[in-house]
Coordinates of C-alpha atoms and ligand atoms in Angstrom, one line a residue:
D24 CA -20.8 -23.4 41.1
E25 CA -19.9 -19.7 41.0
E26 CA -16.8 -20.1 38.8
E27 CA -16.8 -17.7 35.8
E28 CA -16.9 -19.0 32.2
P29 CA -13.3 -18.9 30.9
S30 CA -13.3 -15.8 28.6
H31 CA -12.7 -16.8 25.0
D32 CA -12.1 -14.8 21.9
F33 CA -13.8 -15.2 18.5
I34 CA -10.7 -15.7 16.4
F35 CA -10.8 -15.8 12.6
R36 CA -8.3 -17.7 10.5
S37 CA -7.6 -18.3 6.8
K38 CA -9.4 -21.1 5.0
L39 CA -5.9 -22.1 3.8
P40 CA -3.8 -24.2 6.1
D41 CA -0.7 -22.7 7.8
I42 CA 2.5 -23.3 6.0
F43 CA 6.2 -23.4 6.9
I44 CA 7.7 -20.0 6.5
P45 CA 11.5 -19.7 6.4
N46 CA 11.5 -16.4 8.3
H47 CA 14.9 -17.2 9.8
L48 CA 16.4 -16.1 6.5
P49 CA 17.6 -12.6 5.7
L50 CA 15.1 -10.9 3.3
T51 CA 17.2 -11.0 0.2
D52 CA 18.2 -14.7 0.7
Y53 CA 14.5 -15.5 1.0
V54 CA 13.4 -13.4 -2.0
F55 CA 16.0 -15.0 -4.3
Q56 CA 15.9 -18.4 -2.7
R57 CA 14.8 -20.2 -5.9
F58 CA 17.8 -18.7 -7.7
S59 CA 20.3 -20.1 -5.3
G60 CA 21.7 -23.6 -4.8
D61 CA 19.3 -26.2 -6.1
G62 CA 16.5 -23.7 -6.6
D63 CA 14.3 -24.1 -9.7
G64 CA 14.6 -20.5 -10.8
D65 CA 16.1 -19.6 -14.2
S66 CA 18.3 -16.5 -13.7
S67 CA 18.1 -15.6 -17.4
T68 CA 14.4 -14.7 -17.1
T69 CA 13.1 -11.2 -16.8
C70 CA 12.9 -9.7 -13.4
I71 CA 12.4 -6.0 -14.1
I72 CA 11.1 -4.2 -17.2
D73 CA 11.7 -0.5 -17.0
G74 CA 8.4 0.9 -18.4
A75 CA 10.1 4.3 -19.0
T76 CA 12.9 3.0 -21.3
G77 CA 12.1 -0.6 -22.2
R78 CA 15.3 -1.7 -20.5
I79 CA 15.2 -5.3 -19.2
L80 CA 17.0 -6.7 -16.2
T81 CA 17.2 -10.5 -15.7
Y82 CA 17.2 -12.2 -12.3
A83 CA 21.0 -12.6 -12.7
D84 CA 21.4 -8.8 -13.5
V85 CA 19.3 -7.8 -10.5
Q86 CA 21.3 -10.0 -8.1
I87 CA 24.7 -9.0 -9.3
N88 CA 23.7 -5.3 -9.2
M89 CA 22.3 -5.7 -5.7
R90 CA 25.7 -7.1 -4.5
R91 CA 27.7 -4.4 -6.4
I92 CA 25.6 -1.6 -5.0
A93 CA 25.8 -3.1 -1.5
T94 CA 29.6 -3.2 -1.9
G95 CA 29.6 0.4 -3.1
I96 CA 27.5 1.6 -0.2
H97 CA 29.6 -0.3 2.2
R98 CA 32.7 1.3 0.8
L99 CA 31.1 4.7 1.4
G100 CA 30.8 3.8 5.1
I101 CA 27.3 2.4 5.5
R102 CA 27.2 -0.5 8.0
H103 CA 24.8 -3.0 9.5
G104 CA 21.9 -1.1 11.1
D105 CA 22.6 2.3 9.4
V106 CA 19.7 4.1 7.7
V107 CA 19.7 5.0 4.0
M108 CA 16.9 7.1 2.6
L109 CA 15.5 6.2 -0.8
L110 CA 14.2 9.4 -2.4
L111 CA 13.4 8.0 -5.9
P112 CA 10.4 7.7 -8.2
N113 CA 9.5 4.2 -9.3
S114 CA 12.5 2.9 -11.2
P115 CA 14.7 -0.2 -11.4
E116 CA 17.3 1.8 -9.3
F117 CA 14.7 2.1 -6.5
A118 CA 14.4 -1.7 -6.5
L119 CA 18.2 -2.3 -6.7
S120 CA 18.9 0.2 -4.0
F121 CA 16.3 -1.3 -1.6
L122 CA 17.7 -4.8 -2.2
A123 CA 21.3 -3.7 -1.8
V124 CA 20.6 -1.9 1.5
A125 CA 18.8 -5.0 2.8
Y126 CA 21.6 -7.3 1.6
L127 CA 24.0 -5.2 3.7
G128 CA 21.9 -5.5 6.8
A129 CA 21.2 -1.8 6.7
V130 CA 17.8 -0.1 6.8
S131 CA 15.9 1.7 3.9
T132 CA 13.6 4.5 4.9
T133 CA 11.5 5.3 1.8
A134 CA 10.2 8.8 1.1
N135 CA 7.9 10.4 -1.4
P136 CA 10.0 12.2 -4.0
F137 CA 7.4 14.9 -4.3
Y138 CA 7.9 15.8 -0.6
T139 CA 9.0 19.4 0.1
Q140 CA 12.4 20.2 1.5
P141 CA 11.1 20.4 5.1
E142 CA 9.2 17.2 4.8
I143 CA 12.3 15.4 3.5
A144 CA 14.5 16.9 6.2
K145 CA 12.1 15.9 8.9
Q146 CA 12.1 12.3 7.9
A147 CA 15.8 12.2 7.2
K148 CA 16.6 13.6 10.6
A149 CA 14.0 11.6 12.5
S150 CA 15.3 8.4 11.0
A151 CA 19.0 9.4 11.3
A152 CA 19.7 8.7 7.7
K153 CA 23.4 8.6 6.8
M154 CA 22.9 8.5 3.1
I155 CA 20.2 9.5 0.6
I156 CA 19.9 7.9 -2.8
T157 CA 18.1 10.2 -5.1
K158 CA 17.9 11.8 -8.6
K159 CA 19.7 14.8 -9.9
C160 CA 16.5 16.8 -10.2
L161 CA 15.8 16.4 -6.5
V162 CA 19.2 17.3 -5.1
D163 CA 18.3 20.9 -4.6
K164 CA 16.0 19.9 -1.9
L165 CA 18.9 18.3 0.0
T166 CA 21.4 21.1 0.4
N167 CA 21.0 21.5 4.1
L168 CA 21.2 17.8 4.8
K169 CA 24.3 17.6 2.7
N170 CA 25.9 20.4 4.7
D171 CA 25.0 18.4 7.8
G172 CA 27.1 15.6 6.5
V173 CA 24.5 13.3 5.0
L174 CA 26.0 11.5 2.0
I175 CA 24.1 12.1 -1.2
V176 CA 24.2 9.5 -4.0
C177 CA 22.7 10.7 -7.2
L178 CA 21.3 9.1 -10.4
D179 CA 21.5 11.0 -13.7
D180 CA 18.0 12.1 -14.7
D181 CA 18.3 10.8 -18.2
G182 CA 18.6 7.3 -16.9
D183 CA 22.0 6.7 -18.5
N184 CA 23.7 5.6 -15.3
G185 CA 26.4 3.7 -17.0
V186 CA 28.2 7.0 -17.8
V187 CA 30.2 8.7 -15.1
S188 CA 29.0 12.3 -15.0
S189 CA 31.5 15.0 -14.3
S190 CA 29.4 16.8 -11.8
D191 CA 31.2 18.3 -8.9
D192 CA 28.1 19.1 -6.9
G193 CA 29.4 17.1 -3.9
C194 CA 27.3 14.1 -4.7
V195 CA 28.5 10.5 -5.4
S196 CA 27.4 9.2 -8.7
F197 CA 25.2 6.1 -8.6
T198 CA 27.5 4.6 -11.3
E199 CA 30.2 4.4 -8.7
L200 CA 28.0 2.0 -6.7
T201 CA 27.1 -0.2 -9.7
Q202 CA 30.8 -0.5 -10.7
A203 CA 32.0 -1.7 -7.3
D204 CA 33.7 -5.1 -7.2
E205 CA 31.2 -7.3 -5.4
T206 CA 33.9 -9.9 -4.5
E207 CA 35.3 -7.4 -2.0
L208 CA 32.3 -7.6 0.3
L209 CA 32.0 -10.4 2.9
K210 CA 28.4 -11.5 3.3
P211 CA 27.1 -9.7 6.4
K212 CA 25.5 -11.5 9.3
I213 CA 21.8 -10.6 9.7
S214 CA 19.4 -11.5 12.5
P215 CA 15.7 -12.0 11.7
E216 CA 14.8 -9.3 14.3
D217 CA 16.9 -6.6 12.5
T218 CA 15.0 -3.8 10.9
V219 CA 15.2 -3.9 7.1
A220 CA 12.6 -1.3 6.0
M221 CA 11.3 1.8 7.7
P222 CA 8.6 3.3 5.5
Y223 CA 6.4 6.0 6.9
S224 CA 2.6 5.5 7.2
S225 CA 0.5 7.6 4.8
G226 CA -0.4 10.3 7.3
T227 CA -4.1 10.0 6.6
T228 CA -5.1 10.3 10.3
G229 CA -2.2 12.3 11.7
L230 CA 1.5 12.8 11.1
P231 CA 3.2 10.0 9.2
K232 CA 4.9 7.6 11.6
G233 CA 8.2 5.7 11.1
V234 CA 7.4 2.0 11.0
M235 CA 10.2 -0.5 11.8
I236 CA 9.8 -3.6 9.7
T237 CA 12.1 -6.6 10.3
H238 CA 13.5 -9.2 8.0
K239 CA 11.3 -11.7 9.8
G240 CA 8.2 -9.5 9.4
L241 CA 8.7 -8.8 5.7
V242 CA 9.5 -12.4 4.9
T243 CA 6.5 -13.6 6.8
S244 CA 4.2 -11.1 5.0
I245 CA 5.4 -12.1 1.5
A246 CA 5.2 -15.8 2.3
Q247 CA 1.7 -15.4 3.6
K248 CA 0.7 -14.2 0.2
V249 CA 2.7 -16.1 -2.3
D250 CA 4.1 -19.3 -0.7
G251 CA 2.7 -22.7 -0.2
E252 CA 1.1 -25.3 -2.5
N253 CA -2.0 -23.2 -2.8
P254 CA -0.7 -19.6 -2.5
N255 CA -3.3 -17.1 -1.5
L256 CA -2.0 -14.8 -4.2
N257 CA -0.9 -17.0 -7.1
F258 CA 1.9 -15.1 -8.7
T259 CA 3.9 -17.3 -11.1
A260 CA 7.1 -17.0 -13.2
N261 CA 4.8 -16.4 -16.2
D262 CA 3.3 -13.2 -14.8
V263 CA 4.0 -9.7 -15.8
I264 CA 3.1 -7.5 -12.9
L265 CA 2.4 -3.8 -13.4
C266 CA 3.8 -1.4 -10.8
F267 CA 2.8 2.2 -11.0
L268 CA 1.7 2.4 -7.4
P269 CA 4.4 4.2 -5.4
M270 CA 7.2 1.9 -4.4
F271 CA 8.1 3.9 -1.4
H272 CA 4.7 2.7 0.1
I273 CA 4.5 -0.7 1.7
Y274 CA 1.7 -1.9 -0.7
A275 CA 4.0 -1.8 -3.8
L276 CA 7.2 -2.7 -1.9
D277 CA 5.8 -5.8 -0.2
A278 CA 2.9 -7.1 -2.2
L279 CA 4.3 -6.2 -5.6
M280 CA 8.0 -5.8 -5.9
L281 CA 9.2 -8.3 -3.3
S282 CA 6.3 -10.8 -3.9
A283 CA 7.0 -10.7 -7.6
M284 CA 10.7 -11.4 -7.1
R285 CA 10.0 -14.3 -4.7
T286 CA 7.9 -16.0 -7.4
G287 CA 10.1 -15.3 -10.4
A288 CA 7.6 -13.0 -12.1
A289 CA 8.5 -9.9 -14.1
L290 CA 7.9 -6.5 -12.6
L291 CA 7.0 -3.8 -15.1
I292 CA 8.0 -0.6 -13.3
V293 CA 6.2 2.6 -14.3
P294 CA 7.2 6.0 -12.8
R295 CA 3.6 7.3 -12.4
F296 CA 0.0 6.5 -13.2
E297 CA -1.1 7.9 -16.5
L298 CA -4.1 6.1 -17.8
N299 CA -3.4 5.9 -21.5
L300 CA 0.3 5.1 -21.0
V301 CA -0.7 2.4 -18.6
M302 CA -3.2 0.9 -21.1
E303 CA -0.5 1.1 -23.8
L304 CA 1.9 -0.8 -21.6
I305 CA -0.7 -3.5 -20.7
Q306 CA -1.2 -4.1 -24.4
R307 CA 2.5 -4.0 -25.3
Y308 CA 3.8 -6.3 -22.6
K309 CA 0.7 -8.4 -22.2
V310 CA 0.5 -7.6 -18.5
T311 CA -1.3 -10.2 -16.4
V312 CA -1.5 -8.5 -13.0
V313 CA -2.8 -5.0 -12.5
P314 CA -2.6 -3.8 -8.9
V315 CA -4.6 -0.6 -8.3
A316 CA -6.0 1.7 -5.7
P317 CA -9.6 3.0 -5.8
P318 CA -8.7 6.3 -7.6
V319 CA -7.2 4.2 -10.4
V320 CA -10.3 2.0 -10.6
L321 CA -12.3 5.2 -10.9
A322 CA -10.1 6.4 -13.8
F323 CA -10.6 3.2 -15.7
I324 CA -14.4 3.3 -15.1
K325 CA -14.8 6.9 -16.2
S326 CA -12.5 6.6 -19.3
P327 CA -14.2 6.3 -22.7
E328 CA -10.8 5.2 -24.2
T329 CA -10.5 1.8 -22.5
E330 CA -12.0 0.2 -25.6
R331 CA -9.1 1.4 -27.8
Y332 CA -6.7 -1.0 -26.0
D333 CA -6.4 -4.7 -25.8
L334 CA -6.7 -5.4 -22.1
S335 CA -7.5 -9.1 -22.5
S336 CA -4.1 -10.3 -21.0
V337 CA -5.0 -9.1 -17.5
R338 CA -6.0 -12.1 -15.3
I339 CA -5.8 -10.4 -11.9
M340 CA -6.9 -6.9 -10.8
L341 CA -6.1 -6.3 -7.2
S342 CA -7.2 -3.3 -5.3
G343 CA -6.0 -2.1 -1.9
A344 CA -5.1 1.0 0.2
A345 CA -8.7 2.3 0.6
T346 CA -12.3 1.1 0.5
L347 CA -13.5 -0.1 -2.8
K348 CA -17.3 -0.5 -2.7
K349 CA -19.2 -3.2 -4.6
E350 CA -20.6 -0.7 -7.1
L351 CA -17.1 0.3 -8.3
E352 CA -15.8 -3.2 -8.4
D353 CA -18.8 -4.3 -10.5
A354 CA -18.3 -1.4 -12.9
V355 CA -14.6 -2.0 -13.5
R356 CA -15.2 -5.8 -14.2
L357 CA -16.8 -4.8 -17.5
K358 CA -13.6 -3.3 -18.8
F359 CA -11.4 -6.4 -18.1
P360 CA -13.0 -9.4 -19.8
N361 CA -10.6 -12.0 -18.4
A362 CA -9.7 -10.7 -15.0
I363 CA -10.4 -11.9 -11.6
F364 CA -11.2 -9.0 -9.2
G365 CA -10.5 -8.7 -5.5
Q366 CA -8.9 -6.7 -2.8
G367 CA -6.1 -6.9 -0.3
Y368 CA -6.2 -5.1 3.0
G369 CA -3.3 -4.1 5.1
M370 CA -1.4 -1.3 6.8
T371 CA 2.2 -0.2 6.9
E372 CA 2.4 -1.5 10.5
S373 CA 0.8 -4.9 9.9
G374 CA 1.8 -6.1 6.5
T375 CA -1.0 -7.7 4.6
V376 CA -4.0 -8.4 6.9
A377 CA -6.4 -9.9 4.3
K378 CA -6.3 -11.0 0.7
S379 CA -9.0 -12.2 -1.6
L380 CA -9.1 -15.9 -1.9
A381 CA -10.3 -15.4 -5.5
F382 CA -6.5 -15.0 -6.3
A383 CA -5.6 -18.4 -4.8
K384 CA -4.1 -21.1 -7.1
N385 CA -7.2 -23.1 -6.3
P386 CA -9.6 -20.2 -5.9
F387 CA -12.6 -19.8 -3.7
K388 CA -15.8 -18.0 -4.6
T389 CA -15.8 -14.5 -3.2
K390 CA -18.1 -11.5 -3.1
S391 CA -17.3 -8.1 -4.5
G392 CA -16.9 -5.4 -1.9
A393 CA -15.1 -7.8 0.4
C394 CA -11.4 -6.9 1.2
G395 CA -10.4 -10.5 1.4
T396 CA -10.1 -13.2 4.1
V397 CA -7.4 -13.0 6.8
I398 CA -4.1 -14.3 5.4
R399 CA -2.7 -17.7 6.6
N400 CA -0.3 -18.0 9.5
A401 CA -2.2 -15.2 11.3
E402 CA -5.1 -14.6 13.6
M403 CA -7.7 -11.9 13.4
K404 CA -10.5 -10.7 15.7
V405 CA -13.1 -8.0 15.7
V406 CA -13.5 -6.1 19.0
D407 CA -16.2 -3.9 20.4
T408 CA -14.7 -0.3 20.4
E409 CA -16.1 0.5 23.8
T410 CA -15.6 -2.7 25.8
G411 CA -12.7 -4.4 23.8
I412 CA -14.6 -7.7 23.9
S413 CA -14.3 -9.8 20.8
L414 CA -17.3 -10.1 18.5
P415 CA -18.8 -12.9 16.5
R416 CA -19.5 -12.9 12.8
N417 CA -21.5 -10.1 11.2
K418 CA -20.9 -7.7 14.0
S419 CA -18.8 -4.6 13.3
G420 CA -15.9 -3.5 15.5
E421 CA -12.3 -2.7 15.3
I422 CA -10.2 -5.2 13.4
C423 CA -7.2 -6.7 15.3
V424 CA -4.5 -8.9 13.9
R425 CA -1.7 -11.1 15.3
G426 CA 1.3 -12.9 13.7
H427 CA 5.0 -12.7 12.8
Q428 CA 4.3 -10.2 10.0
L429 CA 3.7 -7.3 12.3
M430 CA 6.1 -4.3 12.7
K431 CA 8.6 -4.2 15.5
G432 CA 7.3 -0.8 16.5
Y433 CA 7.2 2.8 15.7
L434 CA 10.6 4.5 15.6
N435 CA 11.5 6.1 19.0
D436 CA 8.0 6.0 20.1
P437 CA 7.3 3.2 22.6
E438 CA 4.1 4.8 23.8
A439 CA 2.5 4.8 20.4
T440 CA 3.8 1.3 19.8
A441 CA 2.2 0.1 23.1
R442 CA -1.1 1.8 22.1
T443 CA -1.1 -0.1 18.7
I444 CA 0.2 -3.6 19.7
D445 CA -1.2 -4.7 23.0
K446 CA 0.5 -6.9 25.6
D447 CA -1.0 -10.0 24.0
G448 CA 0.5 -9.2 20.6
W449 CA -2.7 -8.0 18.9
L450 CA -2.3 -5.0 16.6
H451 CA -5.3 -2.7 16.7
T452 CA -5.8 -1.4 13.1
G453 CA -8.1 1.5 13.8
D454 CA -10.4 0.2 11.0
I455 CA -14.0 -0.8 11.6
G456 CA -15.2 -3.9 9.8
F457 CA -16.9 -7.3 10.2
V458 CA -16.5 -10.9 9.1
D459 CA -19.4 -12.5 7.3
D460 CA -20.6 -16.1 7.2
D461 CA -18.0 -17.1 4.5
D462 CA -15.0 -15.6 6.4
E463 CA -14.9 -12.6 4.1
I464 CA -14.0 -9.3 5.7
F465 CA -15.8 -6.1 4.9
I466 CA -14.3 -2.7 5.9
V467 CA -16.9 -0.2 7.0
D468 CA -14.6 2.7 7.5
R469 CA -11.9 4.0 9.7
L470 CA -12.8 4.4 13.4
K471 CA -11.7 8.0 13.2
E472 CA -13.7 8.8 10.1
L473 CA -17.1 7.6 11.3
I474 CA -19.7 10.4 11.5
K475 CA -21.8 10.3 14.6
F476 CA -25.4 11.5 14.0
K477 CA -27.2 11.5 17.3
G478 CA -25.2 8.4 18.2
Y479 CA -25.9 6.7 14.8
Q480 CA -22.8 5.8 12.9
V481 CA -22.5 7.0 9.3
A482 CA -19.7 5.7 7.2
P483 CA -18.4 8.3 4.7
A484 CA -17.3 5.5 2.4
E485 CA -20.8 4.3 1.8
L486 CA -22.1 7.7 0.8
E487 CA -19.1 8.3 -1.4
A488 CA -19.9 5.1 -3.3
L489 CA -23.4 6.3 -3.9
L490 CA -22.2 9.7 -5.1
I491 CA -19.7 8.3 -7.5
S492 CA -22.3 6.1 -9.1
H493 CA -24.0 9.3 -10.4
P494 CA -23.0 9.7 -14.1
S495 CA -22.2 13.4 -13.7
I496 CA -20.0 13.0 -10.7
D497 CA -16.4 12.3 -11.2
D498 CA -15.3 11.9 -7.6
A499 CA -16.6 12.7 -4.1
A500 CA -15.8 12.8 -0.5
V501 CA -17.9 13.0 2.6
V502 CA -16.9 14.5 6.0
A503 CA -18.6 15.4 9.2
M504 CA -19.9 18.9 9.9
K505 CA -20.6 20.0 13.5
D506 CA -24.3 20.3 14.2
E507 CA -26.0 21.6 17.4
V508 CA -28.8 19.1 17.3
A509 CA -27.3 16.0 15.8
D510 CA -23.7 16.5 17.0
E511 CA -22.4 15.7 13.5
V512 CA -24.0 15.6 10.0
P513 CA -22.6 14.3 6.7
V514 CA -21.7 16.9 4.1
A515 CA -20.3 16.2 0.6
F516 CA -17.5 17.6 -1.5
V517 CA -18.2 16.8 -5.2
A518 CA -16.2 17.0 -8.3
R519 CA -18.6 17.3 -11.2
S520 CA -17.7 15.8 -14.6
Q521 CA -16.8 18.3 -17.3
G522 CA -19.6 20.5 -18.5
S523 CA -22.1 19.2 -15.9
Q524 CA -24.7 21.6 -14.6
L525 CA -25.5 19.4 -11.6
T526 CA -26.8 21.4 -8.6
E527 CA -26.7 20.9 -4.9
D528 CA -30.3 19.9 -4.8
D529 CA -29.8 17.3 -7.6
V530 CA -27.0 15.7 -5.6
K531 CA -28.9 15.7 -2.3
S532 CA -32.1 14.2 -3.8
Y533 CA -30.1 11.6 -5.7
V534 CA -28.4 10.3 -2.5
N535 CA -31.0 11.0 0.1
K536 CA -33.7 9.0 -1.4
Q537 CA -31.5 5.9 -1.2
V538 CA -30.5 6.1 2.4
V539 CA -32.0 6.1 5.9
H540 CA -32.8 9.6 7.3
Y541 CA -29.6 10.0 9.5
K542 CA -27.3 9.3 6.5
R543 CA -28.8 12.1 4.5
I544 CA -26.3 14.6 3.1
K545 CA -26.9 18.1 4.5
M546 CA -24.8 20.2 2.3
V547 CA -22.9 19.9 -1.0
F548 CA -19.7 21.8 -1.9
F549 CA -18.5 21.6 -5.5
I550 CA -14.7 21.3 -5.9
E551 CA -12.3 20.7 -8.8
V552 CA -10.5 17.6 -7.5
I553 CA -10.8 15.6 -4.3
P554 CA -7.5 15.8 -2.4
K555 CA -5.9 12.4 -2.1
A556 CA -2.7 10.9 -0.7
V557 CA -0.4 9.1 -3.2
S558 CA -1.6 5.9 -1.6
G559 CA -5.1 6.6 -2.9
K560 CA -6.7 7.7 0.3
I561 CA -9.0 10.7 0.5
L562 CA -7.4 13.4 2.7
R563 CA -10.5 14.1 4.7
K564 CA -8.5 16.1 7.2
D565 CA -7.8 18.6 4.4
L566 CA -11.5 18.8 3.6
R567 CA -12.4 19.2 7.2
A568 CA -10.0 22.2 7.4
K569 CA -11.5 23.6 4.3
L570 CA -15.0 23.2 5.8
E571 CA -13.9 25.0 8.9
T572 CA -12.6 28.0 7.0
M573 CA -15.7 28.1 4.9
C574 CA -18.0 27.9 8.0
S575 CA -16.1 30.6 9.9
K576 CA -16.5 33.1 7.0
Ligands
LIG6 P1 -1.6 7.0 9.1 O1 -1.6 5.8 9.9 O2 -0.3 7.7 9.1 O3 -2.8 8.0 9.4 P2 -2.5 5.4 6.9 O4 -3.3 4.6 7.9 O5 -3.3 5.9 5.7 O6 -1.8 6.7 7.6 P3 -1.2 3.2 5.6 O7 -0.4 2.3 6.4 O8 -0.7 3.6 4.2 O9 -1.3 4.6 6.3 O10 -2.7 2.7 5.3 C1 -3.3 1.7 6.1 C2 -4.8 1.9 6.1 O11 -5.3 1.9 4.8 C3 -5.6 0.9 6.8 O12 -5.6 1.1 8.2 C4 -7.0 1.1 6.2 O13 -7.7 2.2 6.8 C5 -6.7 1.5 4.8 N1 -6.9 0.3 3.8 C6 -5.9 -0.4 3.3 N2 -6.5 -1.4 2.4 C7 -7.8 -1.2 2.5 C8 -8.9 -1.8 1.9 N3 -8.8 -2.9 1.0 N4 -10.1 -1.4 2.2 C9 -10.3 -0.4 3.0 N5 -9.3 0.3 3.6 C10 -8.0 -0.1 3.4
LIG7 MG1 -2.7 4.0 9.8

């Protein structure tokens, strides 16, 4: 008869079975579950190693400090649902403050400590932060906020926060929080739908957006990675997990800090990435897990000094935040003899979307260049960007994901929320990719970054990988330039290695003989460094602006 076929979606799932996820629990109860009641955790084991000082905090230390700081914050007037801004570099205090705020049922909004005064003010006001926890050296940026009544809690810069400082700068000393009597505080009631974290997205494609993540969302996201009999990401209590990626960003917060604590591993916190220091720490602490972003991979590959260090303890190297092409992944493998390589893929709004099954307790064979397989307890589909119809394997389209790990929404922006999470609960990532015959996901590029040459799509990421494979090129970025005939053409910004005499023609002929005609690079601009966000993403919008000023000259 005339009846239409029922429309059905091509939905992709993990190869791992779904598991029970206790996402009714408040975040901190879940994270420290194995250290409570009849849990199997040993509270005297190391939870945090401060890479800057060598100080060690056990699981017992971390939990007692969490409750004390929560009590101290409560005493200063912070209640359930209030927002506290964390403006701190990677440090044990960052971790303790985040946990304390969560324990209290309040909300942490995390900000980049390198932000300028107006950037900080903007986020603090938009998020209605009542308190800012920061370091002495950053207080100058907060004068106006303090005058507006925002409470400032301040750490001493020398890290000696057991000593009360006699400053009368109108800030509360962090020590006052850690010395509070935790027995004073009644355990607050928390609902799984309460917001616990409000990080801001990177701002790669526009202005950063405040992302409301609930207890339920974050617990789900952690469990999808590290829970179950065969965890997708097999962190164990024997692991030492390196953390130089910025903790104010969701990648380090969720996939490193909280996931490490859930599994009883040790988190080695490093304030910033500095290659030789990081290799020194890997050697000294026998680090087993090294989470990276592509610029860090590049630094390892290009460094002649990796051989001076013993990197043999590393069993997992995990990359995320931006595209890591096969060529780079293959090159970095050579430097870590005992490591398994793979990627994770996610966004602030969605938690982790995909994770390499090479990291599972019972691992699967995976391909380099893939960003993983969709995590368990979630659904994924790939939709045609024009029609919205879901696509089968090996066809590229926009990646969409559904599950309890998703954000509640953007702060004060129901329209943007509705544009991102549709009425059926699918979050539209804005990333173009496909799923291959083995369920592995490959990201082609961001929808917004694709260059359109006479209707052909050119992915900057692909050309960048080719450029970087040239021995005299340290780093590169590709953007679109307007063109009367083709609409858009790819042009490259290139950072040459020191002393290199590489010319524009050298670069063009190197790349252009390897690609189909419409992907050929039309112009090359030499530049000192490629601008990147702290999360490791190329700031193509800055390069496009640069291009515009150059072209209008
Ligand atoms: P904004 O949304 O404010 O423009 P942003 O998207 O850069 O910023 P994040 O949430 O930090 O903010 O980044 C998420 C994005 O990072 C994803 O949408 C994707 O484009 C990119 N990404 C993350 N992991 C990977 C990966 N393994 N491979 C490729 N891209 C990745
Ligand atoms: Mg985004």
